[in-house]
GROMACS .gro file of C-alpha atoms in nm:
model
  353
    1UNK     CA    1   0.546   2.784   0.281
    2UNK     CA    2   0.894   2.580   0.221
    3UNK     CA    3   0.920   2.513   0.609
    4UNK     CA    4   0.772   2.404   0.903
    5UNK     CA    5   0.849   2.302   1.298
    6UNK     CA    6   0.770   2.016   1.495
    7UNK     CA    7   0.803   2.051   1.870
    8UNK     CA    8   0.767   1.706   2.037
    9UNK     CA    9   0.875   1.723   2.421
   10UNK     CA   10   1.241   1.832   2.458
   11UNK     CA   11   1.312   1.803   2.088
   12UNK     CA   12   1.280   2.058   1.795
   13UNK     CA   13   1.307   1.987   1.451
   14UNK     CA   14   1.279   2.240   1.136
   15UNK     CA   15   1.182   2.054   0.800
   16UNK     CA   16   1.210   2.081   0.447
   17UNK     CA   17   0.859   2.049   0.223
   18UNK     CA   18   0.987   2.082  -0.139
   19UNK     CA   19   0.795   1.888  -0.442
   20UNK     CA   20   1.029   1.754  -0.716
   21UNK     CA   21   1.058   1.944  -0.980
   22UNK     CA   22   0.762   1.866  -1.226
   23UNK     CA   23   0.977   1.712  -1.499
   24UNK     CA   24   1.123   1.469  -1.216
   25UNK     CA   25   0.811   1.433  -1.068
   26UNK     CA   26   0.516   1.326  -1.270
   27UNK     CA   27   0.464   1.003  -1.470
   28UNK     CA   28   0.151   1.112  -1.752
   29UNK     CA   29  -0.079   0.859  -1.817
   30UNK     CA   30  -0.378   0.851  -2.036
   31UNK     CA   31  -0.564   0.629  -1.822
   32UNK     CA   32  -0.634   0.559  -1.465
   33UNK     CA   33  -0.354   0.456  -1.268
   34UNK     CA   34  -0.449   0.141  -1.040
   35UNK     CA   35  -0.129   0.085  -0.855
   36UNK     CA   36   0.234   0.151  -0.820
   37UNK     CA   37   0.563  -0.061  -0.714
   38UNK     CA   38   0.916   0.009  -0.681
   39UNK     CA   39   1.182  -0.215  -0.696
   40UNK     CA   40   1.402  -0.303  -0.449
   41UNK     CA   41   1.682  -0.120  -0.523
   42UNK     CA   42   1.461   0.199  -0.607
   43UNK     CA   43   1.593   0.204  -1.011
   44UNK     CA   44   1.283   0.125  -1.141
   45UNK     CA   45   0.908   0.229  -1.069
   46UNK     CA   46   0.640   0.038  -1.224
   47UNK     CA   47   0.272   0.147  -1.297
   48UNK     CA   48  -0.083  -0.075  -1.343
   49UNK     CA   49  -0.389   0.087  -1.503
   50UNK     CA   50  -0.735   0.069  -1.584
   51UNK     CA   51  -0.655  -0.051  -1.954
   52UNK     CA   52  -0.471  -0.320  -1.857
   53UNK     CA   53  -0.113  -0.159  -1.953
   54UNK     CA   54   0.226  -0.151  -1.719
   55UNK     CA   55   0.450   0.114  -1.739
   56UNK     CA   56   0.795   0.102  -1.632
   57UNK     CA   57   0.995   0.430  -1.572
   58UNK     CA   58   1.310   0.571  -1.424
   59UNK     CA   59   1.280   0.745  -1.114
   60UNK     CA   60   1.551   0.978  -1.140
   61UNK     CA   61   1.457   1.108  -1.474
   62UNK     CA   62   1.080   1.049  -1.500
   63UNK     CA   63   1.110   0.898  -1.833
   64UNK     CA   64   0.946   0.584  -1.915
   65UNK     CA   65   1.152   0.277  -2.062
   66UNK     CA   66   1.007   0.123  -2.356
   67UNK     CA   67   0.658   0.028  -2.464
   68UNK     CA   68   0.408  -0.065  -2.163
   69UNK     CA   69   0.300  -0.428  -2.139
   70UNK     CA   70  -0.053  -0.492  -2.143
   71UNK     CA   71  -0.265  -0.724  -1.989
   72UNK     CA   72  -0.654  -0.790  -2.117
   73UNK     CA   73  -0.796  -0.676  -1.813
   74UNK     CA   74  -0.761  -0.372  -1.565
   75UNK     CA   75  -0.463  -0.435  -1.311
   76UNK     CA   76  -0.547  -0.524  -0.978
   77UNK     CA   77  -0.177  -0.573  -0.841
   78UNK     CA   78   0.166  -0.605  -0.914
   79UNK     CA   79   0.519  -0.631  -0.730
   80UNK     CA   80   0.849  -0.769  -0.852
   81UNK     CA   81   0.980  -1.110  -0.778
   82UNK     CA   82   1.256  -1.196  -0.548
   83UNK     CA   83   1.497  -1.211  -0.796
   84UNK     CA   84   1.382  -0.857  -0.923
   85UNK     CA   85   1.420  -1.005  -1.290
   86UNK     CA   86   1.119  -1.025  -1.322
   87UNK     CA   87   0.709  -0.876  -1.263
   88UNK     CA   88   0.408  -1.030  -1.081
   89UNK     CA   89   0.091  -0.904  -1.248
   90UNK     CA   90  -0.279  -0.950  -1.074
   91UNK     CA   91  -0.566  -0.852  -1.321
   92UNK     CA   92  -0.931  -0.823  -1.204
   93UNK     CA   93  -1.030  -1.119  -1.418
   94UNK     CA   94  -0.846  -1.340  -1.176
   95UNK     CA   95  -0.520  -1.367  -1.369
   96UNK     CA   96  -0.192  -1.429  -1.237
   97UNK     CA   97   0.143  -1.361  -1.476
   98UNK     CA   98   0.451  -1.273  -1.533
   99UNK     CA   99   0.677  -1.041  -1.719
  100UNK     CA  100   1.041  -1.006  -1.810
  101UNK     CA  101   1.119  -0.639  -1.639
  102UNK     CA  102   1.382  -0.585  -1.879
  103UNK     CA  103   1.220  -0.689  -2.193
  104UNK     CA  104   0.911  -0.622  -2.123
  105UNK     CA  105   0.756  -0.903  -2.249
  106UNK     CA  106   0.519  -1.255  -2.092
  107UNK     CA  107   0.730  -1.519  -2.031
  108UNK     CA  108   0.506  -1.858  -2.040
  109UNK     CA  109   0.441  -1.872  -1.674
  110UNK     CA  110   0.036  -1.772  -1.675
  111UNK     CA  111  -0.259  -1.921  -1.407
  112UNK     CA  112  -0.620  -1.830  -1.383
  113UNK     CA  113  -0.807  -1.880  -1.072
  114UNK     CA  114  -1.200  -1.968  -1.104
  115UNK     CA  115  -1.390  -1.684  -1.207
  116UNK     CA  116  -1.596  -1.684  -0.855
  117UNK     CA  117  -1.298  -1.621  -0.709
  118UNK     CA  118  -1.013  -1.315  -0.708
  119UNK     CA  119  -0.627  -1.261  -0.619
  120UNK     CA  120  -0.597  -1.112  -0.299
  121UNK     CA  121  -0.256  -1.139  -0.183
  122UNK     CA  122   0.082  -1.229  -0.368
  123UNK     CA  123   0.305  -1.442  -0.081
  124UNK     CA  124   0.734  -1.290  -0.077
  125UNK     CA  125   0.829  -1.614  -0.195
  126UNK     CA  126   0.675  -1.485  -0.530
  127UNK     CA  127   0.506  -1.853  -0.635
  128UNK     CA  128   0.232  -1.873  -0.394
  129UNK     CA  129  -0.060  -1.642  -0.364
  130UNK     CA  130  -0.395  -1.615  -0.173
  131UNK     CA  131  -0.739  -1.611  -0.406
  132UNK     CA  132  -1.106  -1.506  -0.200
  133UNK     CA  133  -1.397  -1.592  -0.334
  134UNK     CA  134  -1.582  -1.313  -0.482
  135UNK     CA  135  -1.884  -1.134  -0.374
  136UNK     CA  136  -2.173  -1.218  -0.609
  137UNK     CA  137  -2.431  -1.175  -0.374
  138UNK     CA  138  -2.498  -0.913  -0.123
  139UNK     CA  139  -2.718  -1.149   0.085
  140UNK     CA  140  -2.413  -1.406   0.105
  141UNK     CA  141  -2.223  -1.500   0.391
  142UNK     CA  142  -1.978  -1.742   0.257
  143UNK     CA  143  -1.596  -1.642   0.303
  144UNK     CA  144  -1.362  -1.891   0.168
  145UNK     CA  145  -1.002  -1.862   0.066
  146UNK     CA  146  -0.729  -2.055  -0.174
  147UNK     CA  147  -0.350  -2.105  -0.165
  148UNK     CA  148  -0.288  -2.121  -0.553
  149UNK     CA  149   0.133  -2.186  -0.666
  150UNK     CA  150   0.225  -2.023  -0.948
  151UNK     CA  151   0.481  -2.276  -1.030
  152UNK     CA  152   0.199  -2.560  -1.059
  153UNK     CA  153  -0.073  -2.372  -1.116
  154UNK     CA  154  -0.292  -2.493  -0.858
  155UNK     CA  155  -0.399  -2.518  -0.527
  156UNK     CA  156  -0.163  -2.617  -0.289
  157UNK     CA  157  -0.328  -2.570   0.100
  158UNK     CA  158  -0.722  -2.723   0.185
  159UNK     CA  159  -0.965  -2.465   0.089
  160UNK     CA  160  -1.001  -2.214   0.384
  161UNK     CA  161  -1.351  -2.167   0.531
  162UNK     CA  162  -1.435  -1.924   0.764
  163UNK     CA  163  -1.867  -1.936   0.754
  164UNK     CA  164  -2.043  -1.601   0.819
  165UNK     CA  165  -1.757  -1.361   0.716
  166UNK     CA  166  -1.664  -1.289   0.395
  167UNK     CA  167  -1.350  -1.186   0.282
  168UNK     CA  168  -1.229  -0.806   0.213
  169UNK     CA  169  -0.873  -0.838   0.152
  170UNK     CA  170  -0.596  -1.019   0.268
  171UNK     CA  171  -0.180  -1.006   0.336
  172UNK     CA  172   0.085  -1.211   0.405
  173UNK     CA  173   0.319  -1.162   0.697
  174UNK     CA  174   0.710  -1.108   0.550
  175UNK     CA  175   0.824  -1.417   0.684
  176UNK     CA  176   0.504  -1.586   0.506
  177UNK     CA  177   0.441  -1.800   0.790
  178UNK     CA  178   0.062  -1.620   0.834
  179UNK     CA  179  -0.171  -1.470   0.641
  180UNK     CA  180  -0.407  -1.178   0.765
  181UNK     CA  181  -0.788  -1.165   0.651
  182UNK     CA  182  -0.944  -0.826   0.644
  183UNK     CA  183  -1.387  -0.916   0.629
  184UNK     CA  184  -1.669  -0.709   0.539
  185UNK     CA  185  -1.809  -0.776   0.941
  186UNK     CA  186  -1.477  -0.534   1.075
  187UNK     CA  187  -1.337  -0.815   1.209
  188UNK     CA  188  -0.953  -0.954   1.088
  189UNK     CA  189  -0.884  -1.303   1.110
  190UNK     CA  190  -0.551  -1.490   1.069
  191UNK     CA  191  -0.467  -1.790   0.915
  192UNK     CA  192  -0.147  -2.066   0.887
  193UNK     CA  193   0.012  -2.004   0.592
  194UNK     CA  194   0.188  -2.326   0.552
  195UNK     CA  195  -0.124  -2.599   0.718
  196UNK     CA  196  -0.386  -2.389   0.608
  197UNK     CA  197  -0.543  -2.382   0.926
  198UNK     CA  198  -0.689  -2.080   1.094
  199UNK     CA  199  -0.495  -1.983   1.442
  200UNK     CA  200  -0.680  -1.865   1.748
  201UNK     CA  201  -0.771  -1.487   1.850
  202UNK     CA  202  -0.889  -1.253   1.589
  203UNK     CA  203  -0.906  -0.849   1.610
  204UNK     CA  204  -1.217  -0.750   1.675
  205UNK     CA  205  -1.353  -0.355   1.570
  206UNK     CA  206  -1.693  -0.429   1.406
  207UNK     CA  207  -1.703  -0.176   1.144
  208UNK     CA  208  -1.999  -0.082   0.910
  209UNK     CA  209  -1.862  -0.188   0.579
  210UNK     CA  210  -1.558  -0.403   0.708
  211UNK     CA  211  -1.214  -0.339   0.662
  212UNK     CA  212  -1.031  -0.210   0.340
  213UNK     CA  213  -0.742  -0.326   0.334
  214UNK     CA  214  -0.467  -0.497   0.535
  215UNK     CA  215  -0.072  -0.485   0.521
  216UNK     CA  216   0.221  -0.588   0.741
  217UNK     CA  217   0.509  -0.381   0.796
  218UNK     CA  218   0.861  -0.467   0.677
  219UNK     CA  219   0.988  -0.581   0.998
  220UNK     CA  220   0.667  -0.792   1.096
  221UNK     CA  221   0.632  -0.594   1.366
  222UNK     CA  222   0.310  -0.430   1.312
  223UNK     CA  223  -0.015  -0.470   1.115
  224UNK     CA  224  -0.223  -0.180   0.950
  225UNK     CA  225  -0.565  -0.184   0.855
  226UNK     CA  226  -0.797   0.058   0.691
  227UNK     CA  227  -1.150   0.059   0.743
  228UNK     CA  228  -1.431   0.198   0.581
  229UNK     CA  229  -1.474   0.511   0.873
  230UNK     CA  230  -1.198   0.675   0.741
  231UNK     CA  231  -0.940   0.534   0.993
  232UNK     CA  232  -0.637   0.335   0.948
  233UNK     CA  233  -0.563   0.130   1.268
  234UNK     CA  234  -0.176  -0.018   1.363
  235UNK     CA  235  -0.150  -0.341   1.566
  236UNK     CA  236   0.105  -0.477   1.720
  237UNK     CA  237   0.156  -0.825   1.486
  238UNK     CA  238   0.187  -1.023   1.784
  239UNK     CA  239  -0.061  -0.925   2.047
  240UNK     CA  240  -0.266  -0.769   1.797
  241UNK     CA  241  -0.359  -0.467   2.006
  242UNK     CA  242  -0.352  -0.135   1.899
  243UNK     CA  243   0.012   0.099   1.955
  244UNK     CA  244  -0.119   0.442   1.877
  245UNK     CA  245  -0.453   0.591   1.811
  246UNK     CA  246  -0.584   0.508   1.539
  247UNK     CA  247  -0.539   0.791   1.217
  248UNK     CA  248  -0.821   0.927   1.134
  249UNK     CA  249  -0.904   1.110   0.766
  250UNK     CA  250  -1.157   1.337   0.649
  251UNK     CA  251  -1.164   1.155   0.361
  252UNK     CA  252  -1.177   0.763   0.254
  253UNK     CA  253  -0.887   0.588   0.288
  254UNK     CA  254  -0.762   0.479  -0.071
  255UNK     CA  255  -0.421   0.339   0.012
  256UNK     CA  256  -0.138   0.353   0.259
  257UNK     CA  257   0.201   0.165   0.248
  258UNK     CA  258   0.487   0.106   0.539
  259UNK     CA  259   0.812   0.261   0.477
  260UNK     CA  260   1.089  -0.005   0.424
  261UNK     CA  261   1.223   0.059   0.803
  262UNK     CA  262   0.856   0.016   0.965
  263UNK     CA  263   0.844   0.328   1.100
  264UNK     CA  264   0.653   0.577   0.922
  265UNK     CA  265   0.251   0.449   0.705
  266UNK     CA  266   0.173   0.702   0.408
  267UNK     CA  267  -0.179   0.731   0.346
  268UNK     CA  268  -0.375   0.847   0.052
  269UNK     CA  269  -0.709   0.948   0.110
  270UNK     CA  270  -0.967   1.112  -0.152
  271UNK     CA  271  -1.354   1.162  -0.198
  272UNK     CA  272  -1.582   0.879  -0.313
  273UNK     CA  273  -1.696   1.061  -0.607
  274UNK     CA  274  -1.751   0.940  -0.937
  275UNK     CA  275  -1.640   1.227  -1.105
  276UNK     CA  276  -1.270   1.256  -0.987
  277UNK     CA  277  -1.380   1.568  -0.879
  278UNK     CA  278  -1.337   1.547  -0.483
  279UNK     CA  279  -1.042   1.651  -0.255
  280UNK     CA  280  -0.773   1.425  -0.159
  281UNK     CA  281  -0.440   1.391   0.051
  282UNK     CA  282  -0.117   1.214   0.099
  283UNK     CA  283   0.060   1.295   0.433
  284UNK     CA  284   0.330   1.058   0.594
  285UNK     CA  285   0.244   0.930   1.004
  286UNK     CA  286   0.501   0.829   1.264
  287UNK     CA  287   0.395   0.474   1.318
  288UNK     CA  288   0.441   0.451   1.671
  289UNK     CA  289   0.303   0.746   1.798
  290UNK     CA  290   0.036   0.788   1.537
  291UNK     CA  291   0.094   1.154   1.493
  292UNK     CA  292   0.208   1.296   1.164
  293UNK     CA  293   0.549   1.381   0.976
  294UNK     CA  294   0.433   1.746   0.875
  295UNK     CA  295   0.123   1.894   0.645
  296UNK     CA  296  -0.028   1.666   0.398
  297UNK     CA  297   0.185   1.703   0.019
  298UNK     CA  298   0.033   1.888  -0.167
  299UNK     CA  299  -0.196   1.894  -0.531
  300UNK     CA  300  -0.278   1.550  -0.446
  301UNK     CA  301  -0.547   1.402  -0.672
  302UNK     CA  302  -0.819   1.153  -0.655
  303UNK     CA  303  -0.602   0.853  -0.494
  304UNK     CA  304  -0.580   0.483  -0.578
  305UNK     CA  305  -0.226   0.406  -0.423
  306UNK     CA  306   0.081   0.516  -0.284
  307UNK     CA  307   0.408   0.377  -0.185
  308UNK     CA  308   0.814   0.438  -0.029
  309UNK     CA  309   1.063   0.409  -0.254
  310UNK     CA  310   1.314   0.155  -0.076
  311UNK     CA  311   1.547   0.472   0.105
  312UNK     CA  312   1.199   0.595   0.261
  313UNK     CA  313   1.258   0.949   0.040
  314UNK     CA  314   0.990   0.937  -0.159
  315UNK     CA  315   0.655   0.893  -0.158
  316UNK     CA  316   0.472   0.773  -0.494
  317UNK     CA  317   0.119   0.843  -0.514
  318UNK     CA  318  -0.126   0.721  -0.835
  319UNK     CA  319  -0.461   0.892  -0.902
  320UNK     CA  320  -0.768   0.849  -1.113
  321UNK     CA  321  -0.705   1.093  -1.351
  322UNK     CA  322  -0.368   0.940  -1.507
  323UNK     CA  323  -0.133   1.091  -1.354
  324UNK     CA  324   0.159   0.956  -1.059
  325UNK     CA  325   0.367   1.156  -0.851
  326UNK     CA  326   0.660   1.152  -0.661
  327UNK     CA  327   0.679   1.366  -0.352
  328UNK     CA  328   1.008   1.427  -0.165
  329UNK     CA  329   0.939   1.290   0.211
  330UNK     CA  330   0.992   1.551   0.460
  331UNK     CA  331   1.320   1.521   0.616
  332UNK     CA  332   1.476   1.774   0.867
  333UNK     CA  333   1.693   1.986   0.725
  334UNK     CA  334   2.084   1.992   0.722
  335UNK     CA  335   2.293   2.206   1.015
  336UNK     CA  336   2.380   2.230   1.331
  337UNK     CA  337   2.217   2.218   1.673
  338UNK     CA  338   2.275   2.591   1.770
  339UNK     CA  339   2.153   2.689   1.445
  340UNK     CA  340   1.862   2.462   1.470
  341UNK     CA  341   1.770   2.587   1.841
  342UNK     CA  342   1.774   2.956   1.743
  343UNK     CA  343   1.571   2.915   1.469
  344UNK     CA  344   1.310   2.751   1.647
  345UNK     CA  345   1.333   2.986   1.948
  346UNK     CA  346   1.271   3.226   1.674
  347UNK     CA  347   0.998   3.099   1.564
  348UNK     CA  348   0.858   3.025   1.849
  349UNK     CA  349   0.933   3.247   2.133
  350UNK     CA  350   1.026   2.970   2.359
  351UNK     CA  351   1.347   2.866   2.519
  352UNK     CA  352   1.447   2.530   2.406
  353UNK     CA  353   1.659   2.334   2.603
   0.00000   0.00000   0.00000
């Protein structure tokens, strides 16, 4: 049960699937973990929780680094700033603030957006961010985006409106030039992040309940979108056409993330149950082929977020039951070609060219 075999054309690989030891692989919290984020060098992992606590961890030891930083509201999103010395945090109350990653103390910079809006996306420059109008009335259909600056504490672009199309999620492209917007009607629209003008063309895939999340790959080549039909679609970011069949999960998609080299995407899925007792899964997929890389990672619990570490050897999953866990990404076993071929022929009873 520690190895598995994959065959694709004339390519045969034997893989190892071993979870990290419990002492290194699990980060226990006493509350639901909403989000996780690795530093650029992989030396730190930050987790954001339901009561507003933000912990810093050493992934190599599984130990927390100092005491948590505490926000008055639940954490919605976290990210390391480009300088890797500070952490950006958005809470569910529409507040964006910064804290020092080493000292774990708030710095003076803080912005609060109008209560009618929520923070939807952070710009790669660590300054600008997108806020979207909250859905306060199920009969409303007014979609509105605003681009704000952390440095100035106010809007930096004209209000971006899309009448008749409510906004659920948004993401900046890696170069910061485009904003992709996922809507409740299932469509994805695009905006110029420099001028605030809507770009021509959109991705039209009407699905009841709409788009849950959107994300660009780090190289900017792909755009992924999760929908409420338990599928993740991968599109070519330039042509906006699907690059493979959509990834279908048995449960609702609660989080997904590209690997740093943009080759893989990890997906966390779970049953939408209030008692947190449903089944869940974490699985790594090949982006270009839309095929899984090995079986699902075992022992997953109700999921909130998943993320790769910088060298794509580990995946961190955060769940509602108060735990964040590291998993080894399946990788080929070391060994010469002849040994691998002999293993493959013995297991499959087929000759491998």
